[in-house]
Amino acid sequence: MEQTSRTDSATAQLMEQILYEVKRVVVGQDRFLERVMVAILAQGHLLVEGVPGLAKTLTVKTLAHTMRGLFKRIQFTPDLVPADLVGTRMYNQRTGEFTTSLGPVFANLLLADEINRAPAKVQSALLEVMQERQVTIAGETHKVPSPFLVMATQNPIETEGTYPLPEAQVDRFMMKVLVDYPTDEEEFVIVQRVTGPAVEVSSVASTEQLAALQHECRQVYVDPSLVQYAVKLVSATRTPERHGLKDMGKYITYGASPRATINLTEGARALAMLRGRSYALPEDMMDLVPDVLRHRVVLSYEALSEGLTADGIVAKIMAKIPPPAKPLEHEKLVA
């Protein structure tokens, strides 16, 4: 028991150091940063929607530096081809042999900037890497480094010349996070930091330590009642009438897939670990429900015509389906 508590303390201290270093550079955006950490621990990927200039790139770049990880950024444009992402075979005239040139997806933290600006075949190439964590070039398989996180961004204010991600491909993202403008106080601090002396970020962890944290995250206890709660929430997006939401069916064309249930469970684990617990509570899962479901619920034309949003639908589902009482099993585990 002493050994377990010592391990928990060391884990909490390491994550606290990582967050401290990032927050020395990034002002505010606590919720966004928390979601990035959840995605890393749960080995998921993030889709981020926000206007330019909200420190999305800076957050991921700083995080990579604190963990001594390899950071790469790809600016998606309409003229990109899949080889620009994954790599290609090149002929060397001097030696008369083909060599493999690996693309920028071979990184620990990959920022796919404005993913909706590239055509479908390029988007598919990235999403394949996200799912399989490997690339096949000329019949040869190359695994991407571990840990591996893709953070794709979308700009909500410009739709001209964009290629929206198909629903089936969006489903591969663990969460869709909305990033908003900072408060006046935060913006004041941002200006002071940017115009003041540059802050040197220290590397406080290694990719090996991060891999160990991911393994440890899988040991966080999730009560069966909490998993059942996730199943009900996701099921209500597919067949709302079975859960007492008869009027909701006409607003939803397609509901969330089983990936959503898995992501809710894994996300609750990671958030519990970030909060210094070895067991998940209902509030851990409830905090993540909008982020996990908002991009998986496909609204009907009727819903769009009435001005409804996916977040509004998810909120109604959460209001109808009560969370379980705090599981008692964790009390036995810590006793």
mmCIF file of N, CA and C in Angstrom, residues 260-313:
data_model
loop_
_atom_site.group_PDB
_atom_site.id
_atom_site.type_symbol
_atom_site.label_atom_id
_atom_site.label_comp_id
_atom_site.label_asym_id
_atom_site.label_seq_id
_atom_site.Cartn_x
_atom_site.Cartn_y
_atom_site.Cartn_z
ATOM 1 N N ALA A 260 -17.034 6.102 -29.031
ATOM 2 C CA ALA A 260 -17.356 7.151 -28.064
ATOM 3 C C ALA A 260 -17.404 6.584 -26.647
ATOM 4 N N THR A 261 -17.997 5.401 -26.496
ATOM 5 C CA THR A 261 -18.075 4.761 -25.174
ATOM 6 C C THR A 261 -16.678 4.441 -24.654
ATOM 7 N N ILE A 262 -15.837 3.920 -25.548
ATOM 8 C CA ILE A 262 -14.449 3.595 -25.170
ATOM 9 C C ILE A 262 -13.710 4.868 -24.773
ATOM 10 N N ASN A 263 -13.868 5.924 -25.577
ATOM 11 C CA ASN A 263 -13.168 7.186 -25.305
ATOM 12 C C ASN A 263 -13.629 7.833 -24.008
ATOM 13 N N LEU A 264 -14.924 7.708 -23.689
ATOM 14 C CA LEU A 264 -15.433 8.253 -22.423
ATOM 15 C C LEU A 264 -14.794 7.539 -21.242
ATOM 16 N N THR A 265 -14.682 6.213 -21.357
ATOM 17 C CA THR A 265 -14.094 5.418 -20.272
ATOM 18 C C THR A 265 -12.608 5.723 -20.115
ATOM 19 N N GLU A 266 -11.890 5.728 -21.234
ATOM 20 C CA GLU A 266 -10.454 6.010 -21.188
ATOM 21 C C GLU A 266 -10.193 7.455 -20.747
ATOM 22 N N GLY A 267 -11.037 8.374 -21.214
ATOM 23 C CA GLY A 267 -10.878 9.775 -20.834
ATOM 24 C C GLY A 267 -11.122 9.992 -19.347
ATOM 25 N N ALA A 268 -12.130 9.306 -18.792
ATOM 26 C CA ALA A 268 -12.411 9.414 -17.354
ATOM 27 C C ALA A 268 -11.226 8.913 -16.534
ATOM 28 N N ARG A 269 -10.604 7.839 -17.016
ATOM 29 C CA ARG A 269 -9.395 7.310 -16.366
ATOM 30 C C ARG A 269 -8.295 8.369 -16.325
ATOM 31 N N ALA A 270 -8.036 8.954 -17.494
ATOM 32 C CA ALA A 270 -6.941 9.929 -17.606
ATOM 33 C C ALA A 270 -7.215 11.172 -16.760
ATOM 34 N N LEU A 271 -8.463 11.636 -16.765
ATOM 35 C CA LEU A 271 -8.798 12.829 -15.992
ATOM 36 C C LEU A 271 -8.696 12.555 -14.493
ATOM 37 N N ALA A 272 -9.102 11.346 -14.082
ATOM 38 C CA ALA A 272 -8.967 10.963 -12.669
ATOM 39 C C ALA A 272 -7.496 10.953 -12.266
ATOM 40 N N MET A 273 -6.651 10.442 -13.163
ATOM 41 C CA MET A 273 -5.214 10.384 -12.889
ATOM 42 C C MET A 273 -4.630 11.797 -12.788
ATOM 43 N N LEU A 274 -5.069 12.694 -13.674
ATOM 44 C CA LEU A 274 -4.614 14.085 -13.626
ATOM 45 C C LEU A 274 -5.031 14.752 -12.319
ATOM 46 N N ARG A 275 -6.159 14.329 -11.804
ATOM 47 C CA ARG A 275 -6.681 14.908 -10.562
ATOM 48 C C ARG A 275 -6.163 14.183 -9.323
ATOM 49 N N GLY A 276 -5.193 13.284 -9.539
ATOM 50 C CA GLY A 276 -4.506 12.658 -8.408
ATOM 51 C C GLY A 276 -5.230 11.493 -7.775
ATOM 52 N N ARG A 277 -6.113 10.816 -8.556
ATOM 53 C CA ARG A 277 -6.834 9.662 -8.013
ATOM 54 C C ARG A 277 -6.526 8.402 -8.796
ATOM 55 N N SER A 278 -6.639 7.257 -8.145
ATOM 56 C CA SER A 278 -6.432 5.971 -8.818
ATOM 57 C C SER A 278 -7.764 5.331 -9.178
ATOM 58 N N TYR A 279 -8.845 6.094 -9.121
ATOM 59 C CA TYR A 279 -10.177 5.609 -9.473
ATOM 60 C C TYR A 279 -10.948 6.763 -10.102
ATOM 61 N N ALA A 280 -11.840 6.442 -11.032
ATOM 62 C CA ALA A 280 -12.627 7.466 -11.717
ATOM 63 C C ALA A 280 -13.951 7.681 -11.004
ATOM 64 N N LEU A 281 -14.406 8.927 -10.999
ATOM 65 C CA LEU A 281 -15.695 9.286 -10.427
ATOM 66 C C LEU A 281 -16.631 9.787 -11.530
ATOM 67 N N PRO A 282 -17.943 9.814 -11.278
ATOM 68 C CA PRO A 282 -18.879 10.271 -12.316
ATOM 69 C C PRO A 282 -18.545 11.651 -12.881
ATOM 70 N N GLU A 283 -18.068 12.572 -12.005
ATOM 71 C CA GLU A 283 -17.764 13.921 -12.502
ATOM 72 C C GLU A 283 -16.610 13.932 -13.499
ATOM 73 N N ASP A 284 -15.699 12.955 -13.404
ATOM 74 C CA ASP A 284 -14.603 12.863 -14.382
ATOM 75 C C ASP A 284 -15.171 12.606 -15.780
ATOM 76 N N MET A 285 -16.123 11.670 -15.836
ATOM 77 C CA MET A 285 -16.725 11.337 -17.131
ATOM 78 C C MET A 285 -17.645 12.453 -17.615
ATOM 79 N N MET A 286 -18.427 13.022 -16.695
ATOM 80 C CA MET A 286 -19.386 14.066 -17.087
ATOM 81 C C MET A 286 -18.679 15.287 -17.673
ATOM 82 N N ASP A 287 -17.502 15.610 -17.169
ATOM 83 C CA ASP A 287 -16.745 16.755 -17.683
ATOM 84 C C ASP A 287 -16.348 16.568 -19.147
ATOM 85 N N LEU A 288 -16.181 15.305 -19.567
ATOM 86 C CA LEU A 288 -15.679 15.023 -20.913
ATOM 87 C C LEU A 288 -16.775 14.715 -21.930
ATOM 88 N N VAL A 289 -18.010 14.496 -21.464
ATOM 89 C CA VAL A 289 -19.088 14.064 -22.369
ATOM 90 C C VAL A 289 -19.270 15.011 -23.562
ATOM 91 N N PRO A 290 -19.384 16.338 -23.365
ATOM 92 C CA PRO A 290 -19.549 17.213 -24.537
ATOM 93 C C PRO A 290 -18.392 17.112 -25.528
ATOM 94 N N ASP A 291 -17.159 17.043 -25.039
ATOM 95 C CA ASP A 291 -15.979 16.978 -25.919
ATOM 96 C C ASP A 291 -15.930 15.679 -26.709
ATOM 97 N N VAL A 292 -16.383 14.575 -26.097
ATOM 98 C CA VAL A 292 -16.319 13.266 -26.759
ATOM 99 C C VAL A 292 -17.472 13.075 -27.740
ATOM 100 N N LEU A 293 -18.630 13.693 -27.461
ATOM 101 C CA LEU A 293 -19.815 13.425 -28.288
ATOM 102 C C LEU A 293 -20.126 14.491 -29.333
ATOM 103 N N ARG A 294 -19.666 15.734 -29.149
ATOM 104 C CA ARG A 294 -20.150 16.824 -30.004
ATOM 105 C C ARG A 294 -19.854 16.602 -31.489
ATOM 106 N N HIS A 295 -18.739 15.964 -31.825
ATOM 107 C CA HIS A 295 -18.397 15.767 -33.239
ATOM 108 C C HIS A 295 -18.921 14.447 -33.794
ATOM 109 N N ARG A 296 -19.549 13.646 -32.930
ATOM 110 C CA ARG A 296 -20.036 12.334 -33.365
ATOM 111 C C ARG A 296 -21.543 12.322 -33.604
ATOM 112 N N VAL A 297 -22.236 13.345 -33.121
ATOM 113 C CA VAL A 297 -23.687 13.433 -33.312
ATOM 114 C C VAL A 297 -23.956 14.228 -34.594
ATOM 115 N N VAL A 298 -24.525 13.549 -35.592
ATOM 116 C CA VAL A 298 -24.823 14.189 -36.878
ATOM 117 C C VAL A 298 -26.263 14.685 -36.838
ATOM 118 N N LEU A 299 -26.441 15.997 -36.923
ATOM 119 C CA LEU A 299 -27.768 16.595 -36.817
ATOM 120 C C LEU A 299 -28.531 16.521 -38.139
ATOM 121 N N SER A 300 -29.851 16.439 -38.027
ATOM 122 C CA SER A 300 -30.709 16.421 -39.211
ATOM 123 C C SER A 300 -30.916 17.853 -39.715
ATOM 124 N N TYR A 301 -31.491 17.965 -40.920
ATOM 125 C CA TYR A 301 -31.772 19.292 -41.473
ATOM 126 C C TYR A 301 -32.781 20.029 -40.597
ATOM 127 N N GLU A 302 -33.687 19.271 -39.987
ATOM 128 C CA GLU A 302 -34.696 19.877 -39.109
ATOM 129 C C GLU A 302 -34.034 20.542 -37.900
ATOM 130 N N ALA A 303 -33.032 19.863 -37.347
ATOM 131 C CA ALA A 303 -32.315 20.429 -36.195
ATOM 132 C C ALA A 303 -31.573 21.693 -36.598
ATOM 133 N N LEU A 304 -30.916 21.651 -37.754
ATOM 134 C CA LEU A 304 -30.163 22.811 -38.236
ATOM 135 C C LEU A 304 -31.090 23.982 -38.531
ATOM 136 N N SER A 305 -32.275 23.679 -39.098
ATOM 137 C CA SER A 305 -33.224 24.745 -39.426
ATOM 138 C C SER A 305 -33.784 25.413 -38.174
ATOM 139 N N GLU A 306 -33.832 24.657 -37.074
ATOM 140 C CA GLU A 306 -34.334 25.206 -35.807
ATOM 141 C C GLU A 306 -33.211 25.812 -34.960
ATOM 142 N N GLY A 307 -31.990 25.801 -35.514
ATOM 143 C CA GLY A 307 -30.871 26.431 -34.818
ATOM 144 C C GLY A 307 -30.311 25.615 -33.663
ATOM 145 N N LEU A 308 -30.576 24.318 -33.663
ATOM 146 C CA LEU A 308 -30.050 23.455 -32.597
ATOM 147 C C LEU A 308 -28.592 23.108 -32.872
ATOM 148 N N THR A 309 -27.853 22.845 -31.824
ATOM 149 C CA THR A 309 -26.442 22.455 -31.956
ATOM 150 C C THR A 309 -26.231 21.083 -31.326
ATOM 151 N N ALA A 310 -25.112 20.442 -31.686
ATOM 152 C CA ALA A 310 -24.777 19.143 -31.097
ATOM 153 C C ALA A 310 -24.599 19.268 -29.591
ATOM 154 N N ASP A 311 -24.002 20.380 -29.146
ATOM 155 C CA ASP A 311 -23.815 20.599 -27.706
ATOM 156 C C ASP A 311 -25.154 20.670 -26.979
ATOM 157 N N GLY A 312 -26.139 21.325 -27.608
ATOM 158 C CA GLY A 312 -27.471 21.434 -27.012
ATOM 159 C C GLY A 312 -28.146 20.078 -26.888
ATOM 160 N N ILE A 313 -28.000 19.249 -27.934
ATOM 161 C CA ILE A 313 -28.576 17.893 -27.925
ATOM 162 C C ILE A 313 -27.923 17.061 -26.818
#
